[in-house]
CSV table of C-alpha atoms in Angstrom, one decimal:
chain,number,residue,atom,x,y,z
A,1,GLN,CA,-1.4,-17.3,-7.0
A,2,VAL,CA,0.3,-14.0,-6.4
A,3,GLN,CA,3.3,-13.5,-4.1
A,4,LEU,CA,3.9,-10.0,-2.5
A,5,VAL,CA,6.9,-8.8,-0.8
A,6,GLU,CA,7.2,-5.3,0.8
A,7,SER,CA,10.4,-3.6,1.4
A,8,GLY,CA,11.4,0.0,2.3
A,9,GLY,CA,10.3,0.3,6.0
A,10,GLY,CA,12.4,1.9,8.7
A,11,LEU,CA,12.8,4.3,11.4
A,12,VAL,CA,12.3,8.0,10.4
A,13,GLN,CA,11.8,11.1,12.1
A,14,ALA,CA,8.7,13.2,12.1
A,15,GLY,CA,8.6,15.2,8.9
A,16,GLY,CA,10.7,12.7,7.1
A,17,SER,CA,9.9,10.5,4.0
A,18,LEU,CA,10.1,6.9,3.2
A,19,ARG,CA,9.1,4.8,0.1
A,20,LEU,CA,7.7,1.5,0.3
A,21,SER,CA,7.9,-1.0,-2.4
A,22,CYS,CA,5.9,-4.1,-3.2
A,23,ALA,CA,7.3,-6.7,-5.5
A,24,ALA,CA,4.8,-8.9,-7.1
A,25,SER,CA,5.2,-12.4,-8.8
A,26,GLY,CA,3.0,-15.1,-10.0
A,27,ARG,CA,0.5,-13.6,-12.4
A,28,THR,CA,0.5,-10.7,-14.9
A,29,PHE,CA,0.8,-7.8,-12.6
A,30,SER,CA,-1.1,-5.3,-14.9
A,31,SER,CA,-4.1,-7.4,-14.6
A,32,TYR,CA,-5.0,-6.6,-11.0
A,33,ALA,CA,-5.4,-3.7,-8.6
A,34,MET,CA,-3.3,-3.0,-5.8
A,35,GLY,CA,-3.7,-1.5,-2.3
A,36,TRP,CA,-1.7,-0.6,0.8
A,37,PHE,CA,-3.1,-0.9,4.2
A,38,ARG,CA,-1.5,-0.4,7.8
A,39,GLN,CA,-2.0,-1.8,11.1
A,40,ALA,CA,-0.8,0.0,14.3
A,41,PRO,CA,-0.3,-1.9,17.7
A,42,GLY,CA,-3.8,-2.5,19.1
A,43,LYS,CA,-5.8,-1.0,16.2
A,44,GLU,CA,-7.3,-2.5,13.4
A,45,ARG,CA,-6.1,-2.9,9.9
A,46,GLU,CA,-6.9,0.4,8.0
A,47,PHE,CA,-6.9,1.4,4.4
A,48,VAL,CA,-4.2,3.8,3.4
A,49,ALA,CA,-4.3,3.9,-0.7
A,50,ALA,CA,-5.3,2.1,-3.8
A,51,ILE,CA,-4.5,2.0,-7.5
A,52,ARG,CA,-6.4,0.5,-10.3
A,53,ARG,CA,-4.8,-1.9,-13.0
A,54,SER,CA,-4.0,1.0,-15.2
A,55,TYR,CA,-2.2,4.2,-13.6
A,56,SER,CA,-5.3,6.4,-14.3
A,57,TYR,CA,-7.2,6.1,-10.9
A,58,THR,CA,-5.9,6.2,-7.3
A,59,TYR,CA,-7.6,6.9,-4.1
A,60,TYR,CA,-6.4,7.6,-0.4
A,61,ALA,CA,-7.7,7.8,3.1
A,62,ASP,CA,-8.2,11.1,4.4
A,63,SER,CA,-5.7,10.6,6.9
A,64,VAL,CA,-2.8,10.5,4.2
A,65,LYS,CA,-4.3,12.5,1.1
A,66,GLY,CA,-1.8,15.0,0.2
A,67,ARG,CA,1.2,13.3,2.0
A,68,PHE,CA,1.2,9.8,0.4
A,69,THR,CA,1.4,8.8,-3.2
A,70,ILE,CA,0.6,5.3,-4.6
A,71,SER,CA,2.0,4.4,-7.8
A,72,ARG,CA,2.9,1.3,-9.9
A,73,ASP,CA,5.5,0.3,-12.5
A,74,ASN,CA,3.7,-2.6,-14.5
A,75,ALA,CA,6.9,-3.2,-16.4
A,76,LYS,CA,8.9,-3.8,-13.0
A,77,ASN,CA,5.9,-5.7,-11.4
A,78,THR,CA,6.1,-3.3,-8.4
A,79,ALA,CA,3.8,-1.0,-6.4
A,80,TYR,CA,5.1,1.8,-4.4
A,81,LEU,CA,3.9,4.1,-1.5
A,82,GLN,CA,5.7,7.3,-1.4
A,83,MET,CA,5.2,8.7,2.2
A,84,ASN,CA,6.0,12.3,2.9
A,85,SER,CA,5.6,14.5,5.9
A,86,LEU,CA,5.3,11.6,8.0
A,87,ASN,CA,4.3,11.9,11.8
A,88,PRO,CA,4.1,9.5,14.8
A,89,GLU,CA,0.4,8.5,14.0
A,90,ASP,CA,1.8,6.9,10.7
A,91,THR,CA,3.6,4.2,12.8
A,92,ALA,CA,2.5,1.0,11.9
A,93,VAL,CA,3.1,-2.4,9.9
A,94,TYR,CA,2.2,-1.6,6.4
A,95,TYR,CA,1.0,-4.3,4.0
A,96,CYS,CA,0.4,-4.4,0.1
A,97,ALA,CA,-2.3,-6.4,-1.2
A,98,ALA,CA,-3.6,-7.6,-4.5
A,99,ASP,CA,-7.2,-7.3,-5.7
A,100,LEU,CA,-7.6,-9.8,-8.9
A,101,SER,CA,-11.1,-9.2,-9.8
A,102,GLY,CA,-11.9,-5.8,-8.5
A,103,PRO,CA,-10.9,-2.2,-9.1
A,104,GLY,CA,-9.1,-2.0,-6.0
A,105,SER,CA,-11.2,-0.6,-2.9
A,106,SER,CA,-10.9,0.5,0.8
A,107,ARG,CA,-12.1,-2.8,2.2
A,108,SER,CA,-9.6,-5.3,3.1
A,109,GLN,CA,-11.9,-8.2,2.5
A,110,ASP,CA,-11.9,-7.4,-1.3
A,111,TYR,CA,-8.3,-8.2,-1.7
A,112,ASP,CA,-7.1,-11.8,-2.4
A,113,TYR,CA,-3.4,-11.8,-1.6
A,114,TRP,CA,-1.3,-10.0,1.1
A,115,GLY,CA,2.4,-9.4,1.7
A,116,GLN,CA,4.0,-10.1,4.9
A,117,GLY,CA,4.1,-6.5,5.9
A,118,THR,CA,7.1,-3.9,6.7
A,119,GLN,CA,7.4,-1.7,9.8
A,120,VAL,CA,7.3,1.9,9.7
A,121,THR,CA,8.2,3.8,12.7
A,122,VAL,CA,8.1,7.5,13.0
A,123,SER,CA,9.7,9.3,16.0
A,124,SER,CA,8.7,12.4,17.4
């Protein structure tokens, strides 16, 4: 079992920044990959970013590449999503997820555990 708790969401003006955190517990954090997804009202959940067990490989959706950075601190059992240059299209509930057996992917069905989500609202 893995428990994931997101934090750091909120209301920010366009052009601003937020950093989301995902605190994990239940299994050795360094043994699984992590991903971030988001879901806007009336839309399907979409991939944002993923990071492998080690720190060596990350990848992003085209829509956030160059603006968002995913990272992890295995000593703190926490994953992060630094979001810069936010725009209203980034408004969504953001979820972190754990992929226990794979390298982390862009497919939500590959993830085994999910957090409850944190709301990010970007005003114009």
